[in-house]
PDB file of C-alpha atoms in Angstrom:
ATOM      1  CA  MET A   6      -0.036   0.086   0.048  1.00 49.00           C
ATOM      2  CA  SER A   7       1.086   3.485  -0.984  1.00 59.00           C
ATOM      3  CA  LYS A   8       1.818   6.321   1.956  1.00 80.00           C
ATOM      4  CA  ASP A   9       0.355   8.831  -0.180  1.00 81.00           C
ATOM      5  CA  PRO A  10      -2.999  10.680   0.764  1.00 87.00           C
ATOM      6  CA  PRO A  11      -5.769   9.671  -1.624  1.00 90.00           C
ATOM      7  CA  GLU A  12      -5.901  13.135  -2.969  1.00 91.00           C
ATOM      8  CA  VAL A  13      -2.424  12.843  -4.201  1.00 93.00           C
ATOM      9  CA  ASN A  14      -3.774   9.336  -6.002  1.00 94.00           C
ATOM     10  CA  LYS A  15      -6.705  11.433  -7.415  1.00 95.00           C
ATOM     11  CA  PHE A  16      -4.195  14.023  -8.761  1.00 95.00           C
ATOM     12  CA  LEU A  17      -1.730  11.297 -10.508  1.00 94.00           C
ATOM     13  CA  ASP A  18      -4.895   9.391 -12.008  1.00 96.00           C
ATOM     14  CA  LEU A  19      -6.352  12.392 -13.226  1.00 96.00           C
ATOM     15  CA  MET A  20      -3.228  13.358 -15.023  1.00 96.00           C
ATOM     16  CA  ARG A  21      -2.915   9.903 -16.641  1.00 96.00           C
ATOM     17  CA  HIS A  22      -6.611  10.061 -18.086  1.00 96.00           C
ATOM     18  CA  GLY A  23      -5.911  13.735 -19.452  1.00 96.00           C
ATOM     19  CA  GLN A  24      -2.618  12.479 -20.762  1.00 95.00           C
ATOM     20  CA  THR A  25      -4.469   9.507 -22.524  1.00 96.00           C
ATOM     21  CA  MET A  26      -7.258  11.660 -23.752  1.00 95.00           C
ATOM     22  CA  ARG A  27      -4.202  13.669 -25.426  1.00 94.00           C
ATOM     23  CA  SER A  28      -2.618  10.950 -27.186  1.00 93.00           C
ATOM     24  CA  THR A  29      -6.121   9.806 -28.432  1.00 93.00           C
ATOM     25  CA  ALA A  30      -6.610  13.167 -29.858  1.00 92.00           C
ATOM     26  CA  ALA A  31      -3.403  12.990 -31.332  1.00 89.00           C
ATOM     27  CA  ALA A  32      -3.976  10.188 -33.269  1.00 91.00           C
ATOM     28  CA  LEU A  33      -7.118  11.006 -34.798  1.00 87.00           C
ATOM     29  CA  LEU A  34      -5.576  13.473 -37.488  1.00 82.00           C
ATOM     30  CA  GLY A  35      -8.410  14.595 -40.050  1.00 81.00           C
ATOM     31  CA  GLN A  36     -11.144  14.232 -37.568  1.00 87.00           C
ATOM     32  CA  GLU A  37     -10.988  17.199 -36.080  1.00 87.00           C
ATOM     33  CA  SER A  38     -14.432  17.285 -34.252  1.00 88.00           C
ATOM     34  CA  HIS A  39     -13.410  14.130 -32.810  1.00 91.00           C
ATOM     35  CA  ARG A  40     -10.206  15.464 -31.364  1.00 92.00           C
ATOM     36  CA  ALA A  41     -12.009  18.203 -30.067  1.00 92.00           C
ATOM     37  CA  ILE A  42     -14.037  16.189 -27.832  1.00 93.00           C
ATOM     38  CA  TYR A  43     -10.885  14.172 -26.481  1.00 94.00           C
ATOM     39  CA  LEU A  44      -9.053  17.814 -26.234  1.00 94.00           C
ATOM     40  CA  ASN A  45     -11.650  18.946 -23.945  1.00 94.00           C
ATOM     41  CA  GLN A  46     -12.000  15.931 -21.806  1.00 95.00           C
ATOM     42  CA  ALA A  47      -7.987  16.062 -21.289  1.00 95.00           C
ATOM     43  CA  LEU A  48      -8.796  19.938 -20.298  1.00 95.00           C
ATOM     44  CA  ASP A  49     -11.080  18.897 -18.015  1.00 95.00           C
ATOM     45  CA  ALA A  50      -8.980  16.040 -16.660  1.00 96.00           C
ATOM     46  CA  PHE A  51      -5.881  18.609 -16.024  1.00 95.00           C
ATOM     47  CA  GLN A  52      -8.157  21.317 -14.677  1.00 94.00           C
ATOM     48  CA  GLN A  53      -9.424  18.569 -12.063  1.00 95.00           C
ATOM     49  CA  ALA A  54      -6.291  17.671 -11.258  1.00 94.00           C
ATOM     50  CA  LEU A  55      -5.080  21.030 -10.783  1.00 93.00           C
ATOM     51  CA  VAL A  56      -7.534  20.981  -7.671  1.00 93.00           C
ATOM     52  CA  PHE A  57      -5.591  18.569  -5.623  1.00 93.00           C
ATOM     53  CA  SER A  58      -2.220  20.371  -6.724  1.00 91.00           C
ATOM     54  CA  ALA A  59      -1.866  21.517  -2.985  1.00 91.00           C
ATOM     55  CA  TYR A  60      -0.666  17.567  -2.319  1.00 93.00           C
ATOM     56  CA  VAL A  61       1.866  17.097  -4.623  1.00 93.00           C
ATOM     57  CA  PRO A  62       5.501  18.515  -5.208  1.00 93.00           C
ATOM     58  CA  ALA A  63       5.504  22.335  -6.999  1.00 93.00           C
ATOM     59  CA  LEU A  64       7.401  20.312  -9.963  1.00 94.00           C
ATOM     60  CA  GLN A  65       4.213  18.117 -10.798  1.00 94.00           C
ATOM     61  CA  THR A  66       1.939  21.333 -10.341  1.00 94.00           C
ATOM     62  CA  GLN A  67       4.255  22.822 -12.846  1.00 95.00           C
ATOM     63  CA  MET A  68       3.467  19.856 -15.157  1.00 94.00           C
ATOM     64  CA  CYS A  69      -0.014  20.262 -15.031  1.00 95.00           C
ATOM     65  CA  LEU A  70      -0.262  23.784 -15.775  1.00 94.00           C
ATOM     66  CA  GLU A  71       2.065  23.127 -18.684  1.00 95.00           C
ATOM     67  CA  HIS A  72      -0.192  20.412 -19.868  1.00 95.00           C
ATOM     68  CA  ILE A  73      -3.247  22.596 -19.420  1.00 95.00           C
ATOM     69  CA  ARG A  74      -1.490  25.370 -21.723  1.00 94.00           C
ATOM     70  CA  GLU A  75      -0.467  22.874 -24.301  1.00 94.00           C
ATOM     71  CA  THR A  76      -4.191  21.187 -24.228  1.00 95.00           C
ATOM     72  CA  GLN A  77      -6.011  25.131 -24.762  1.00 94.00           C
ATOM     73  CA  VAL A  78      -3.500  25.572 -27.489  1.00 93.00           C
ATOM     74  CA  ASP A  79      -4.229  22.296 -29.251  1.00 92.00           C
ATOM     75  CA  LEU A  80      -8.104  23.240 -28.755  1.00 93.00           C
ATOM     76  CA  LEU A  81      -7.402  26.885 -30.511  1.00 91.00           C
ATOM     77  CA  ILE A  82      -5.879  25.043 -33.394  1.00 90.00           C
ATOM     78  CA  VAL A  83      -8.606  22.097 -33.678  1.00 90.00           C
ATOM     79  CA  SER A  84     -11.179  24.971 -33.588  1.00 88.00           C
ATOM     80  CA  LYS A  85      -9.672  27.146 -36.043  1.00 87.00           C
ATOM     81  CA  LEU A  86      -9.262  24.071 -38.419  1.00 85.00           C
ATOM     82  CA  LEU A  87     -13.213  23.173 -37.442  1.00 83.00           C
ATOM     83  CA  ASN A  88     -14.120  26.873 -38.560  1.00 82.00           C
ATOM     84  CA  ARG A  89     -12.209  26.510 -41.782  1.00 76.00           C
ATOM     85  CA  GLN A  90     -13.970  23.364 -42.760  1.00 67.00           C
ATOM     86  CA  GLN A  91     -17.620  24.796 -42.011  1.00 62.00           C
ATOM     87  CA  LEU A  92     -16.976  28.013 -44.092  1.00 52.00           C
ATOM     88  CA  HIS A  93     -18.646  27.503 -47.660  1.00 52.00           C
ATOM     89  CA  VAL A  94     -17.317  29.593 -50.061  1.00 50.00           C
ATOM     90  CA  ARG A  95     -19.728  30.361 -53.088  1.00 53.00           C
ATOM     91  CA  THR A  96     -18.474  31.949 -56.399  1.00 52.00           C
ATOM     92  CA  SER A  97     -21.067  32.649 -59.141  1.00 53.00           C
ATOM     93  CA  MET A  98     -21.261  30.889 -62.194  1.00 56.00           C
ATOM     94  CA  PRO A  99     -20.633  32.894 -65.381  1.00 58.00           C
ATOM     95  CA  ASN A 100     -24.293  32.737 -66.562  1.00 60.00           C
ATOM     96  CA  GLU A 101     -25.453  33.611 -63.309  1.00 58.00           C
ATOM     97  CA  GLN A 102     -27.102  37.163 -62.800  1.00 59.00           C
ATOM     98  CA  PRO A 103     -25.264  38.864 -59.826  1.00 56.00           C
ATOM     99  CA  SER A 104     -28.029  39.351 -57.117  1.00 60.00           C
ATOM    100  CA  ARG A 105     -28.672  42.873 -56.204  1.00 59.00           C
ATOM    101  CA  ARG A 106     -29.793  43.972 -52.980  1.00 57.00           C
ATOM    102  CA  ALA A 107     -31.372  47.291 -52.212  1.00 56.00           C
ATOM    103  CA  VAL A 108     -30.241  48.443 -48.703  1.00 54.00           C
ATOM    104  CA  LYS A 109     -32.047  50.749 -46.558  1.00 53.00           C
ATOM    105  CA  VAL A 110     -30.518  53.339 -44.220  1.00 50.00           C
ATOM    106  CA  LEU A 111     -32.297  53.682 -41.097  1.00 52.00           C
ATOM    107  CA  VAL A 112     -31.903  57.310 -39.862  1.00 46.00           C
ATOM    108  CA  PRO A 113     -33.824  58.954 -37.240  1.00 48.00           C
ATOM    109  CA  ALA A 114     -36.452  61.308 -39.158  1.00 49.00           C
ATOM    110  CA  LEU A 115     -36.316  64.895 -38.924  1.00 47.00           C
ATOM    111  CA  PRO A 116     -39.319  67.027 -38.425  1.00 50.00           C
ATOM    112  CA  LYS A 117     -40.541  68.230 -41.693  1.00 52.00           C
ATOM    113  CA  SER A 118     -40.417  72.157 -39.972  1.00 52.00           C
ATOM    114  CA  LEU A 119     -36.340  71.715 -40.221  1.00 49.00           C
ATOM    115  CA  PHE A 120     -36.306  71.818 -43.955  1.00 50.00           C
ATOM    116  CA  GLY A 121     -36.506  74.714 -46.396  1.00 54.00           C
ATOM    117  CA  ASP A 122     -38.793  75.379 -49.481  1.00 53.00           C
ATOM    118  CA  ASP A 123     -35.833  73.644 -51.300  1.00 50.00           C
ATOM    119  CA  GLY A 124     -35.641  70.684 -48.950  1.00 49.00           C
ATOM    120  CA  LYS A 125     -32.318  71.679 -47.624  1.00 52.00           C
ATOM    121  CA  LEU A 126     -31.872  71.279 -44.234  1.00 51.00           C
ATOM    122  CA  ALA A 127     -31.698  74.640 -42.612  1.00 50.00           C
ATOM    123  CA  LEU A 128     -28.539  74.143 -40.238  1.00 47.00           C
ATOM    124  CA  ALA A 129     -28.634  77.487 -39.180  1.00 48.00           C
ATOM    125  CA  LYS A 130     -31.199  76.516 -36.958  1.00 50.00           C
ATOM    126  CA  ILE A 131     -30.074  73.500 -35.697  1.00 50.00           C
ATOM    127  CA  SER A 132     -26.673  73.832 -34.329  1.00 49.00           C
ATOM    128  CA  PRO A 133     -24.847  76.719 -32.171  1.00 49.00           C
ATOM    129  CA  ARG A 134     -21.828  76.298 -34.307  1.00 49.00           C
ATOM    130  CA  PHE A 135     -23.088  77.921 -37.219  1.00 46.00           C
ATOM    131  CA  PRO A 136     -23.323  81.667 -37.324  1.00 48.00           C
ATOM    132  CA  LYS A 137     -26.970  82.205 -37.401  1.00 47.00           C
ATOM    133  CA  ALA A 138     -28.026  79.717 -34.614  1.00 43.00           C
ATOM    134  CA  ALA A 139     -31.208  80.284 -33.028  1.00 45.00           C
ATOM    135  CA  PRO A 140     -33.194  78.013 -30.815  1.00 47.00           C
ATOM    136  CA  LEU A 141     -34.869  74.988 -32.385  1.00 48.00           C
ATOM    137  CA  LEU A 142     -38.330  75.997 -30.886  1.00 49.00           C
ATOM    138  CA  LEU A 143     -38.527  78.924 -32.764  1.00 51.00           C
ATOM    139  CA  LEU A 144     -38.702  77.339 -35.950  1.00 53.00           C
ATOM    140  CA  PRO A 145     -41.510  78.354 -38.211  1.00 55.00           C
ATOM    141  CA  THR A 146     -43.928  75.481 -39.737  1.00 58.00           C
ATOM    142  CA  PRO A 147     -43.789  74.960 -43.718  1.00 59.00           C
ATOM    143  CA  GLN A 148     -47.265  77.239 -43.520  1.00 60.00           C
ATOM    144  CA  GLU A 149     -45.848  79.924 -41.506  1.00 57.00           C
ATOM    145  CA  ARG A 150     -43.067  80.688 -43.662  1.00 58.00           C
ATOM    146  CA  PRO A 151     -43.274  83.581 -45.457  1.00 57.00           C
ATOM    147  CA  ALA A 152     -43.619  83.397 -49.209  1.00 58.00           C
ATOM    148  CA  LYS A 153     -40.356  85.125 -49.836  1.00 58.00           C
ATOM    149  CA  LYS A 154     -37.137  83.756 -48.172  1.00 55.00           C
ATOM    150  CA  ALA A 155     -36.155  86.443 -45.284  1.00 55.00           C
ATOM    151  CA  LYS A 156     -32.961  86.706 -44.047  1.00 59.00           C
ATOM    152  CA  LEU A 157     -32.142  84.649 -40.498  1.00 60.00           C
ATOM    153  CA  GLU A 158     -31.371  86.981 -37.902  1.00 65.00           C
ATOM    154  CA  THR A 159     -29.153  85.998 -35.353  1.00 67.00           C
ATOM    155  CA  PRO A 160     -30.155  86.923 -31.726  1.00 69.00           C
ATOM    156  CA  PRO A 161     -28.252  89.470 -29.987  1.00 69.00           C
ATOM    157  CA  THR A 162     -25.377  88.771 -27.848  1.00 76.00           C
ATOM    158  CA  LEU A 163     -24.860  90.331 -24.296  1.00 73.00           C
ATOM    159  CA  LEU A 164     -22.586  92.581 -25.520  1.00 75.00           C
ATOM    160  CA  ALA A 165     -24.532  93.758 -28.110  1.00 74.00           C
ATOM    161  CA  ILE A 166     -27.460  94.568 -25.648  1.00 74.00           C
ATOM    162  CA  ALA A 167     -25.007  96.149 -23.178  1.00 73.00           C
ATOM    163  CA  GLU A 168     -23.562  98.544 -25.842  1.00 73.00           C
ATOM    164  CA  THR A 169     -27.087  99.368 -27.135  1.00 74.00           C
ATOM    165  CA  LEU A 170     -28.168 100.137 -23.376  1.00 72.00           C
ATOM    166  CA  LEU A 171     -25.571 102.292 -23.140  1.00 71.00           C
ATOM    167  CA  ALA A 172     -25.781 104.090 -26.317  1.00 71.00           C
ATOM    168  CA  LEU A 173     -29.908 104.446 -24.863  1.00 71.00           C
ATOM    169  CA  ALA A 174     -28.977 105.729 -21.649  1.00 67.00           C
ATOM    170  CA  GLY A 175     -27.049 108.791 -22.043  1.00 64.00           C
ATOM    171  CA  PRO A 176     -24.111 110.545 -20.695  1.00 63.00           C
ATOM    172  CA  THR A 177     -25.423 110.484 -17.210  1.00 59.00           C
ATOM    173  CA  LEU A 178     -25.355 106.839 -16.705  1.00 57.00           C
ATOM    174  CA  ARG A 179     -22.038 106.382 -18.506  1.00 54.00           C
ATOM    175  CA  ARG A 180     -20.240 108.796 -16.117  1.00 58.00           C
ATOM    176  CA  ASN A 181     -21.917 106.601 -13.087  1.00 57.00           C
ATOM    177  CA  LEU A 182     -20.183 103.288 -14.565  1.00 56.00           C
TER     178      LEU A 182
END
């Protein structure tokens, strides 16, 4: 009888099982779906063995980690091969008409009042970046628009309002400022 605790034996059994699954997967060249199954079982066995790694020397734990890493790489390669096999490339035949598909771009609808009579977007009314910006709430509807196009007025700035007040206030107010 061995003097090792049962956890050590469990670790060694799981490591052997994982190595057997990896060697079986290596023997199945060309059968990637079966290889993936065996590699998944091997990875599972190595990860279960890692649970019992506290009962074994650090060298065996390191070996278990290396087996996990190698199995993950093998699984990655097999999954790439499986994905490549599942891709079906269809080329059009010379006598076939190429199919055309209409693509509709979904854009949020803008209110009709944002468009001028000529159908162009009144950007000066929408964005404060444009020099003739006005609040969006003050946009006239198409029915309220005058027949001829009037020039859009910019709202006065605070500086312009202050200058106007100073001009109207007269000389007495200017002396007090």
